[in-house]
PDB file of C-alpha atoms in Angstrom:
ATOM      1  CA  UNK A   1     -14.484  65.233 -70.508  1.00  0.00           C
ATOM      2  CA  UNK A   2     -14.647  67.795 -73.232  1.00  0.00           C
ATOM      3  CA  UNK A   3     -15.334  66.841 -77.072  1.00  0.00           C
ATOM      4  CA  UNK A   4     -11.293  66.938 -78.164  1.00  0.00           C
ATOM      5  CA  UNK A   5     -10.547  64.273 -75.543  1.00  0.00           C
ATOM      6  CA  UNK A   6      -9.105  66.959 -73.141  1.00  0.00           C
ATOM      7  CA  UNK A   7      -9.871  67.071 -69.208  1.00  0.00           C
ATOM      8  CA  UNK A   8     -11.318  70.368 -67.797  1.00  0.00           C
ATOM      9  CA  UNK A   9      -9.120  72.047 -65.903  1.00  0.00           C
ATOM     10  CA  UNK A  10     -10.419  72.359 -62.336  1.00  0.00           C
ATOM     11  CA  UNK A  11     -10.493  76.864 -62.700  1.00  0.00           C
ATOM     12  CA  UNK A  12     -13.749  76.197 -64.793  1.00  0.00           C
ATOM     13  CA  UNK A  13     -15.562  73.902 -62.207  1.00  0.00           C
ATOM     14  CA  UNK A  14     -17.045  76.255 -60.184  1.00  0.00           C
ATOM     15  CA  UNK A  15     -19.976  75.802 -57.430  1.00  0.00           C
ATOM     16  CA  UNK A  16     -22.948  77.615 -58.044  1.00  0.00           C
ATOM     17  CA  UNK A  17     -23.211  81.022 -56.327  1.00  0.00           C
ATOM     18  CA  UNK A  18     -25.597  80.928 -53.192  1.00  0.00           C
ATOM     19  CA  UNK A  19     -28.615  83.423 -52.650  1.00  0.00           C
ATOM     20  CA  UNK A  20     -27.237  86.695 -50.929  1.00  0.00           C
ATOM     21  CA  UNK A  21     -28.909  86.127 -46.917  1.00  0.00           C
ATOM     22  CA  UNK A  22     -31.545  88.915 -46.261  1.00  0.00           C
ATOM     23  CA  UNK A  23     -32.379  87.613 -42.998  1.00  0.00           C
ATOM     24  CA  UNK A  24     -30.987  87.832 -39.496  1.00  0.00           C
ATOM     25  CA  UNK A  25     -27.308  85.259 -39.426  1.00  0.00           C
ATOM     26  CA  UNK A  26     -26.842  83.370 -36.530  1.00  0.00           C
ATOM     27  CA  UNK A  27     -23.367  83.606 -37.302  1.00  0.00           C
ATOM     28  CA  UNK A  28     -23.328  87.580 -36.604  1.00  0.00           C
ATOM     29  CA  UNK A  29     -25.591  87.011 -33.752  1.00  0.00           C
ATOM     30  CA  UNK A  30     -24.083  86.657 -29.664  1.00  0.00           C
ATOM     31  CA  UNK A  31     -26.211  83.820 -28.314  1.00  0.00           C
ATOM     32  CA  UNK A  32     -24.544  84.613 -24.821  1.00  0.00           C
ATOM     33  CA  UNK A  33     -23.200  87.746 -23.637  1.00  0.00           C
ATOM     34  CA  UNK A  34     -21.281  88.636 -20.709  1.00  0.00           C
ATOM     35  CA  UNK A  35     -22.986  88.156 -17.455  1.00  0.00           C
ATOM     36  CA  UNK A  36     -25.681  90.572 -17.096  1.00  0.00           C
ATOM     37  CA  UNK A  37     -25.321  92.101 -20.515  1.00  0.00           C
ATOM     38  CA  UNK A  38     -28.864  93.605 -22.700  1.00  0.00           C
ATOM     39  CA  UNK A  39     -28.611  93.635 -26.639  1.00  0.00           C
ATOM     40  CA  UNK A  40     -31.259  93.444 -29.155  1.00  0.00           C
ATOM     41  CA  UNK A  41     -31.828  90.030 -30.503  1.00  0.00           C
ATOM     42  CA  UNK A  42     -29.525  89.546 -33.806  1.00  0.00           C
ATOM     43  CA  UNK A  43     -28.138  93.114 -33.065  1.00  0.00           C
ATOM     44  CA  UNK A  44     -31.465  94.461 -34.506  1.00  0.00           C
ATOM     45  CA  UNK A  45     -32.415  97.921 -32.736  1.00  0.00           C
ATOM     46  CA  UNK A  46     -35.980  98.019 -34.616  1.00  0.00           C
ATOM     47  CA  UNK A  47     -37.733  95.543 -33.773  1.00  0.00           C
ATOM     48  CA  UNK A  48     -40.437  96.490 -36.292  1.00  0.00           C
ATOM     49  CA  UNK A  49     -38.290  95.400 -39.275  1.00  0.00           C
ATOM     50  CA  UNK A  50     -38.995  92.181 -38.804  1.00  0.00           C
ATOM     51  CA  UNK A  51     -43.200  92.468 -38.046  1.00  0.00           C
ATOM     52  CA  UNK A  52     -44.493  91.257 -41.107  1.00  0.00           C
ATOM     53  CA  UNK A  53     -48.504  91.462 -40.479  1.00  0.00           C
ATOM     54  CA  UNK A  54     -50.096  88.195 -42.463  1.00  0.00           C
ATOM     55  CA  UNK A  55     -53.672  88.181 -42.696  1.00  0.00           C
ATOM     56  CA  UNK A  56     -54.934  85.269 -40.536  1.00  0.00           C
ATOM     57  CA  UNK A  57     -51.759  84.126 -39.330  1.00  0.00           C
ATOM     58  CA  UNK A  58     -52.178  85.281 -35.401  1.00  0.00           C
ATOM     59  CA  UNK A  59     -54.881  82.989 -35.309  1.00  0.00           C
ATOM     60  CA  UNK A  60     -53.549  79.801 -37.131  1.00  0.00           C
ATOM     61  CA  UNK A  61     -50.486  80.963 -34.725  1.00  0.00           C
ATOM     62  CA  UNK A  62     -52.822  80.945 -31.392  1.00  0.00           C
ATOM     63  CA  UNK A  63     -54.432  77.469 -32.480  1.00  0.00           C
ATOM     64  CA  UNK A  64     -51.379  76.163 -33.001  1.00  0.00           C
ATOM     65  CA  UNK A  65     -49.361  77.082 -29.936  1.00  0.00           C
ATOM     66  CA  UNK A  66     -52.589  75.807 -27.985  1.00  0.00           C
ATOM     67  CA  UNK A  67     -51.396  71.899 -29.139  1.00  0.00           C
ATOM     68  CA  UNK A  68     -47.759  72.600 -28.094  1.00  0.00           C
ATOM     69  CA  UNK A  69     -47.811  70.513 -24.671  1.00  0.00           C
ATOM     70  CA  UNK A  70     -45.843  72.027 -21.693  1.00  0.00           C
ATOM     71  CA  UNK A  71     -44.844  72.371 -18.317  1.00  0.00           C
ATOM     72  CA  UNK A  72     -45.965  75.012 -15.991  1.00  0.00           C
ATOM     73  CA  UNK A  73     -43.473  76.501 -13.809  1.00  0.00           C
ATOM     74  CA  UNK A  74     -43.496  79.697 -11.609  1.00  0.00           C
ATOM     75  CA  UNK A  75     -40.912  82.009 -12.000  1.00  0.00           C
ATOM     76  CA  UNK A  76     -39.289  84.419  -9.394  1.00  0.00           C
ATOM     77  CA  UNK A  77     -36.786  87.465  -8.641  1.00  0.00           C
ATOM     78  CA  UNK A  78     -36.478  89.809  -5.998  1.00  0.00           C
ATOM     79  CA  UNK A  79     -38.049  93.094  -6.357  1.00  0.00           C
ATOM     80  CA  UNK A  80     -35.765  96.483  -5.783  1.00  0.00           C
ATOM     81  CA  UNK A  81     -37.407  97.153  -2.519  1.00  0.00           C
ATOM     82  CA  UNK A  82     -36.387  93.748  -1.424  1.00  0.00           C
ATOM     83  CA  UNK A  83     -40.077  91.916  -1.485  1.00  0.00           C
ATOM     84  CA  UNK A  84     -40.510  88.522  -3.534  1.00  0.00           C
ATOM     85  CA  UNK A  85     -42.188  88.737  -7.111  1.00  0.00           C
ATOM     86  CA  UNK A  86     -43.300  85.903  -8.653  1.00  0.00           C
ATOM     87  CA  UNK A  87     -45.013  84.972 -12.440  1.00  0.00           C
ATOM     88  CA  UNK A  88     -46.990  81.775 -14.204  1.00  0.00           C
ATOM     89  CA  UNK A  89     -44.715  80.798 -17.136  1.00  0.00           C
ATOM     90  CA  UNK A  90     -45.338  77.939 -19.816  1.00  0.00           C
ATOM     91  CA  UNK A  91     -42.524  79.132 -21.917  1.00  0.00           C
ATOM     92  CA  UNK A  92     -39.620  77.894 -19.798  1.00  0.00           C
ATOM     93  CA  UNK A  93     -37.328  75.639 -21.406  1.00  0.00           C
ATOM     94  CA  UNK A  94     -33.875  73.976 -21.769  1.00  0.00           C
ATOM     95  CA  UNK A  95     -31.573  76.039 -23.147  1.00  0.00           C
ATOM     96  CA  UNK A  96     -28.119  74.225 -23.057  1.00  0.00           C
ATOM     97  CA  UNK A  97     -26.882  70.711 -20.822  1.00  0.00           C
ATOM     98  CA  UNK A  98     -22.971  72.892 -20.899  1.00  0.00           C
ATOM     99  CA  UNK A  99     -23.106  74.646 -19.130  1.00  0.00           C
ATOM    100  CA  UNK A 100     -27.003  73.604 -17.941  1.00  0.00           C
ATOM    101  CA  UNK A 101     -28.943  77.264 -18.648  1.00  0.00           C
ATOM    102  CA  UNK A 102     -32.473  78.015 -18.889  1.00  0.00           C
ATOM    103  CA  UNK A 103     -34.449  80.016 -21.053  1.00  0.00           C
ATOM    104  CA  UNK A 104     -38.075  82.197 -20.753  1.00  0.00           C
ATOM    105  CA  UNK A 105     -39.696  84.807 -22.621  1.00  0.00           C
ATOM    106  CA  UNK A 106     -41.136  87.493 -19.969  1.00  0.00           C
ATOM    107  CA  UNK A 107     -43.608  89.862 -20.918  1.00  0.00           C
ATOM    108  CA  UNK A 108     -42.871  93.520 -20.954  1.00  0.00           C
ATOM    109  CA  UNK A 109     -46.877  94.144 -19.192  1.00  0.00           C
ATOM    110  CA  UNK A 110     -45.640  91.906 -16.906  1.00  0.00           C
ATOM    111  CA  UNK A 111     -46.038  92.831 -13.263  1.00  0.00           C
ATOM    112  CA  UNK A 112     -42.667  90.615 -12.758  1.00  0.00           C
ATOM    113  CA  UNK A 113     -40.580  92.352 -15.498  1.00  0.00           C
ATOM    114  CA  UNK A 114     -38.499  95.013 -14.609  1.00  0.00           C
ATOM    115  CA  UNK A 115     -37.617  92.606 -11.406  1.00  0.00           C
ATOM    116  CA  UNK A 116     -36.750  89.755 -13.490  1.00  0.00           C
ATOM    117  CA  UNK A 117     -34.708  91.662 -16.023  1.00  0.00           C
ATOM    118  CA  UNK A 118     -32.902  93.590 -13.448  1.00  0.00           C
ATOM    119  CA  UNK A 119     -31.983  90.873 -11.092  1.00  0.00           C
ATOM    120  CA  UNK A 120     -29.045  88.806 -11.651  1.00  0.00           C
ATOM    121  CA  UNK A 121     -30.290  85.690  -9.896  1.00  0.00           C
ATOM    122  CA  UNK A 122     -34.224  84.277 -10.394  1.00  0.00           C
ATOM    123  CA  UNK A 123     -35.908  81.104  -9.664  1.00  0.00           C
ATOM    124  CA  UNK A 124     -37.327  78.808 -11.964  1.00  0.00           C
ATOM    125  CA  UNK A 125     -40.103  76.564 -10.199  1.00  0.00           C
ATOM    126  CA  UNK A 126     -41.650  73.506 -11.559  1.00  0.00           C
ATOM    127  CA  UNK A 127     -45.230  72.458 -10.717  1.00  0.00           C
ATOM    128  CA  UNK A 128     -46.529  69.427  -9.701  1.00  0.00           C
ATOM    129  CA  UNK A 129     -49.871  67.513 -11.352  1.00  0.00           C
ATOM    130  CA  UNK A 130     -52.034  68.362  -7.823  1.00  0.00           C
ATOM    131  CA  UNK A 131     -50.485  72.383  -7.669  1.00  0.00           C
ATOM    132  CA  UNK A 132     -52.735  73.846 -10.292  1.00  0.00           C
ATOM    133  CA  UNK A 133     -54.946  76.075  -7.477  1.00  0.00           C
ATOM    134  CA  UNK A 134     -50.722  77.630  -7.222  1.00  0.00           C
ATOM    135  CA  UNK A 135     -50.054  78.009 -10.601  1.00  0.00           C
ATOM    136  CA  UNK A 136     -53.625  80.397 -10.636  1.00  0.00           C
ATOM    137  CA  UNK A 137     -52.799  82.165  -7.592  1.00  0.00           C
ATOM    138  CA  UNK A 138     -49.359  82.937 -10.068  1.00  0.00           C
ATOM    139  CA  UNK A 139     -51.373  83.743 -12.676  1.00  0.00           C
ATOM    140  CA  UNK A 140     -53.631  85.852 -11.150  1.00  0.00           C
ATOM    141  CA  UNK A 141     -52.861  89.397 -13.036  1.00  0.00           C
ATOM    142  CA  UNK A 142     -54.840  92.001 -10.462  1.00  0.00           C
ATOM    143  CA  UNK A 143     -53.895  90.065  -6.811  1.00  0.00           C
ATOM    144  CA  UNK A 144     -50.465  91.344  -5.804  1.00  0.00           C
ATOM    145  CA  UNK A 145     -50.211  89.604  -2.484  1.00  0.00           C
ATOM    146  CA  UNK A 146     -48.763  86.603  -4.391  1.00  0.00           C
ATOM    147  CA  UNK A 147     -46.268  84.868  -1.234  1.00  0.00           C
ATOM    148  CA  UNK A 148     -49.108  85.185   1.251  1.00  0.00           C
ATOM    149  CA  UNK A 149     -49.984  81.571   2.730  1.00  0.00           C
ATOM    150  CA  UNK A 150     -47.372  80.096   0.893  1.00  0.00           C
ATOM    151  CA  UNK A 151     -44.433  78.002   2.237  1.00  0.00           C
ATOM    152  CA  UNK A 152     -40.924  79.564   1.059  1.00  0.00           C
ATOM    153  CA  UNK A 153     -38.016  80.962   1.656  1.00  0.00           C
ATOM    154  CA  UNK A 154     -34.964  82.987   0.646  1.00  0.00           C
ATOM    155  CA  UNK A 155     -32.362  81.235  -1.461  1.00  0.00           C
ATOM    156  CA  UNK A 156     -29.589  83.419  -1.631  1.00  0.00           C
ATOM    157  CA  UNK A 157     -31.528  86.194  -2.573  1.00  0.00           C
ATOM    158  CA  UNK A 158     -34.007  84.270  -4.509  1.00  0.00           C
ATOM    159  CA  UNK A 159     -37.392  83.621  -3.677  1.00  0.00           C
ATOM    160  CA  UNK A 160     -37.620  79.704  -3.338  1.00  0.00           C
ATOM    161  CA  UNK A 161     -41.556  78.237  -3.101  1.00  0.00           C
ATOM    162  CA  UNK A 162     -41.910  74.945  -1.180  1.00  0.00           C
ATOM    163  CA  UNK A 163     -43.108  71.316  -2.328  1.00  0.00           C
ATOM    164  CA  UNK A 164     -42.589  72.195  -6.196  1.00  0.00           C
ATOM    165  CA  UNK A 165     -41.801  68.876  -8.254  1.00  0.00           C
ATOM    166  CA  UNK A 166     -38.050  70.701  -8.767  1.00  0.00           C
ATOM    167  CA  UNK A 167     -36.469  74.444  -8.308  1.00  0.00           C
ATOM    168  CA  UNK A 168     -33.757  75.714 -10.143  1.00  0.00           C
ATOM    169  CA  UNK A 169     -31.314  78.888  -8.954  1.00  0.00           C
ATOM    170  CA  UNK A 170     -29.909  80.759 -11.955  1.00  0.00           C
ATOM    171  CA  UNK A 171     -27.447  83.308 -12.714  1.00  0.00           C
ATOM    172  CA  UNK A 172     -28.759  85.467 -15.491  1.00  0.00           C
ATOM    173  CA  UNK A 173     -26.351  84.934 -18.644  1.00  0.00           C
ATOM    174  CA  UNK A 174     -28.198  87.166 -21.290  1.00  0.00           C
ATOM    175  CA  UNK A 175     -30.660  88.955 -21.633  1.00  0.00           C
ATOM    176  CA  UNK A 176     -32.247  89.794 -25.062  1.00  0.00           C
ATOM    177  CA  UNK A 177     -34.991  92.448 -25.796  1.00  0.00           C
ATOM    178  CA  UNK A 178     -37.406  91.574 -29.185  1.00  0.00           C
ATOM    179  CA  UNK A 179     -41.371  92.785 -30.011  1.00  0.00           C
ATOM    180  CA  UNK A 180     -42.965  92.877 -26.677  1.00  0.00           C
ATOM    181  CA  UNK A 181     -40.942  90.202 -24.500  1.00  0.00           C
ATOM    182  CA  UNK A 182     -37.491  89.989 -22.533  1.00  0.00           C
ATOM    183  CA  UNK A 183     -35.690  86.851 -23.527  1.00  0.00           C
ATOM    184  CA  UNK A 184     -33.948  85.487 -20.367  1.00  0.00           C
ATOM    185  CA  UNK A 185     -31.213  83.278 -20.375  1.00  0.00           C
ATOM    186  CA  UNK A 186     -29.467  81.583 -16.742  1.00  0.00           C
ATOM    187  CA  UNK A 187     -27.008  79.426 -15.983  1.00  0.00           C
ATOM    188  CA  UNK A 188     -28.027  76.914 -13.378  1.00  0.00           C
ATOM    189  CA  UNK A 189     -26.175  77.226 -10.620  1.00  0.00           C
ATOM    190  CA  UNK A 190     -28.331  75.138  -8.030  1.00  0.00           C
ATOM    191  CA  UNK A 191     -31.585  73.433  -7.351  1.00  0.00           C
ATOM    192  CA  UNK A 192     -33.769  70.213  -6.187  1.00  0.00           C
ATOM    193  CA  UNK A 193     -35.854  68.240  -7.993  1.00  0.00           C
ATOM    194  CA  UNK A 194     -38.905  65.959  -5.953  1.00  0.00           C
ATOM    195  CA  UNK A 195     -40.839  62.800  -6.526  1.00  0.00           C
ATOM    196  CA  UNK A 196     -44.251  63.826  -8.349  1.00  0.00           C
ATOM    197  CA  UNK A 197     -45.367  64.019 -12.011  1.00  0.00           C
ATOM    198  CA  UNK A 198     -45.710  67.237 -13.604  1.00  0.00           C
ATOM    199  CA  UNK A 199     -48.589  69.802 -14.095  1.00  0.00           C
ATOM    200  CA  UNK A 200     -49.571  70.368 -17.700  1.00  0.00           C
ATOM    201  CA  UNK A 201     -50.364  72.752 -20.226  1.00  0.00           C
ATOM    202  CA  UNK A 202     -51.998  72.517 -23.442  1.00  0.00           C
ATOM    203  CA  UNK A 203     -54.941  73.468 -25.340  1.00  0.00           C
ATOM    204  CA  UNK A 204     -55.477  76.410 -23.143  1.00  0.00           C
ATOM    205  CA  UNK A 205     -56.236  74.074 -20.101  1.00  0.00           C
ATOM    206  CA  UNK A 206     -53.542  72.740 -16.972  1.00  0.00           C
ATOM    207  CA  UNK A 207     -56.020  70.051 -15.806  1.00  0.00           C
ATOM    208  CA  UNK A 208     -54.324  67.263 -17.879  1.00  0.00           C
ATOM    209  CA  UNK A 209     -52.959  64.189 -16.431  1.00  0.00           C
ATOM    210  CA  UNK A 210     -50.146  62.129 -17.313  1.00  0.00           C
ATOM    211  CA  UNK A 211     -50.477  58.505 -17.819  1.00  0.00           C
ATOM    212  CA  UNK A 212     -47.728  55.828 -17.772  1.00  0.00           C
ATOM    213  CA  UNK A 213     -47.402  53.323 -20.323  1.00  0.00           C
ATOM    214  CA  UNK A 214     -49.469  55.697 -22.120  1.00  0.00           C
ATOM    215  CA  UNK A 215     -48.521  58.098 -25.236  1.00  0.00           C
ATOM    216  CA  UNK A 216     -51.785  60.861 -24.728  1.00  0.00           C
ATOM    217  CA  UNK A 217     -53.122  62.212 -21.406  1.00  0.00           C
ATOM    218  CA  UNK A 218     -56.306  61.123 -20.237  1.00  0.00           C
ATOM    219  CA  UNK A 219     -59.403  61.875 -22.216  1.00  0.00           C
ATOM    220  CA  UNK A 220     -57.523  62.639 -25.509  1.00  0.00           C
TER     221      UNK A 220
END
């Protein structure tokens, strides 16, 4: 109410202007391409634009990652001369329930990349508590005989391992490319899932053991 008694007209109530957004929108950004697709994360071709070096921030970063509890799964794809390929991954998650689609982050030194990039179908394996010797033998970056000894077979083109806790067949959706990984998005389009607890990661160690009833692993 102004001073004469008169009501503002609603012209002159205006919001306040919002900060202009220097960063990367998720509203110009295409979460999920078509099938098989590659673009740069937000549409950014330089991925250097947004490495900011912070002085002590890789470490705080490493230290902090290190408490960040996870599963351990093994991931796999079919190499262009036909042979299996397989990789340790920790950073496997859930990436939607519709449709259900999975996500990692692959490592361009990876000796697993180019065949899980250029593969349209890869395996996402989930390790039991007791399978940690497997999830070395994964792990291992110089031994290249990964399969040998192991029970599995092909999945429609997939390499499927044997007695996992549960194995997932995806269809890749997208595929993004930022820093020095692959993002890598797939639909789920099959899969089992077995009795057994889980093998888990955290503070650089997969020798921790879940407890029922209880809210910490053993020994915490």
């Amino acid at each position: 109410m102004r001073r004469d008694g008169a009501r503002p007209s609603r012209s002159t109530c205006r919001p306040r202007s919002r900060l202009p957004i220097t960063g990367p929108s998720l509203a110009g950004a295409s979460l999920i391409p078509d099938a098989g697709s590659t673009r740069s994360l937000w549409g950014q071709t330089d991925p250097a634009a947004y490495a900011v070096a912070v002085d002590g921030v890789a470490e705080v970063f490493r230290e902090a990652m290190a408490g960040l509890c996870s599963g351990v799964a093994v991931v796999t794809a079919q190499r262009s001369n036909g042979e299996p390929c397989g990789l340790l991954a920790t950073s496997v998650s859930a990436f939607s329930a519709a449709p259900p689609s999975v996500l990692t982050s692959i490592g361009h030194a990876s000796r697993c990349h180019n065949a899980l990039i250029e593969s349209t179908e890869f395996g996402v394996h989930l390790l039991r508590a007791d399978q940690e010797a497997l999830a070395h033998v994964f792990a291992d970056p110089v031994h290249e005989a990964k399969f040998e000894g192991l029970t599995w077979d092909w999945d429609a083109g997939v390499p499927e391992l044997g007695g996992v806790l549960a194995y997932l067949h995806c269809r890749r959706s997208a595929l993004f490319e930022l820093y020095d990984h692959s993002i890598l998005i797939g639909d789920v389009t099959g899969g089992r899932r077995h009795p057994g607890e889980p093998l888990v990661y955290m503070d650089r160690r997969m020798d921790w053991r879940l407890e029922r009833g209880r809210g910490l692993p053993r020994g915490v």
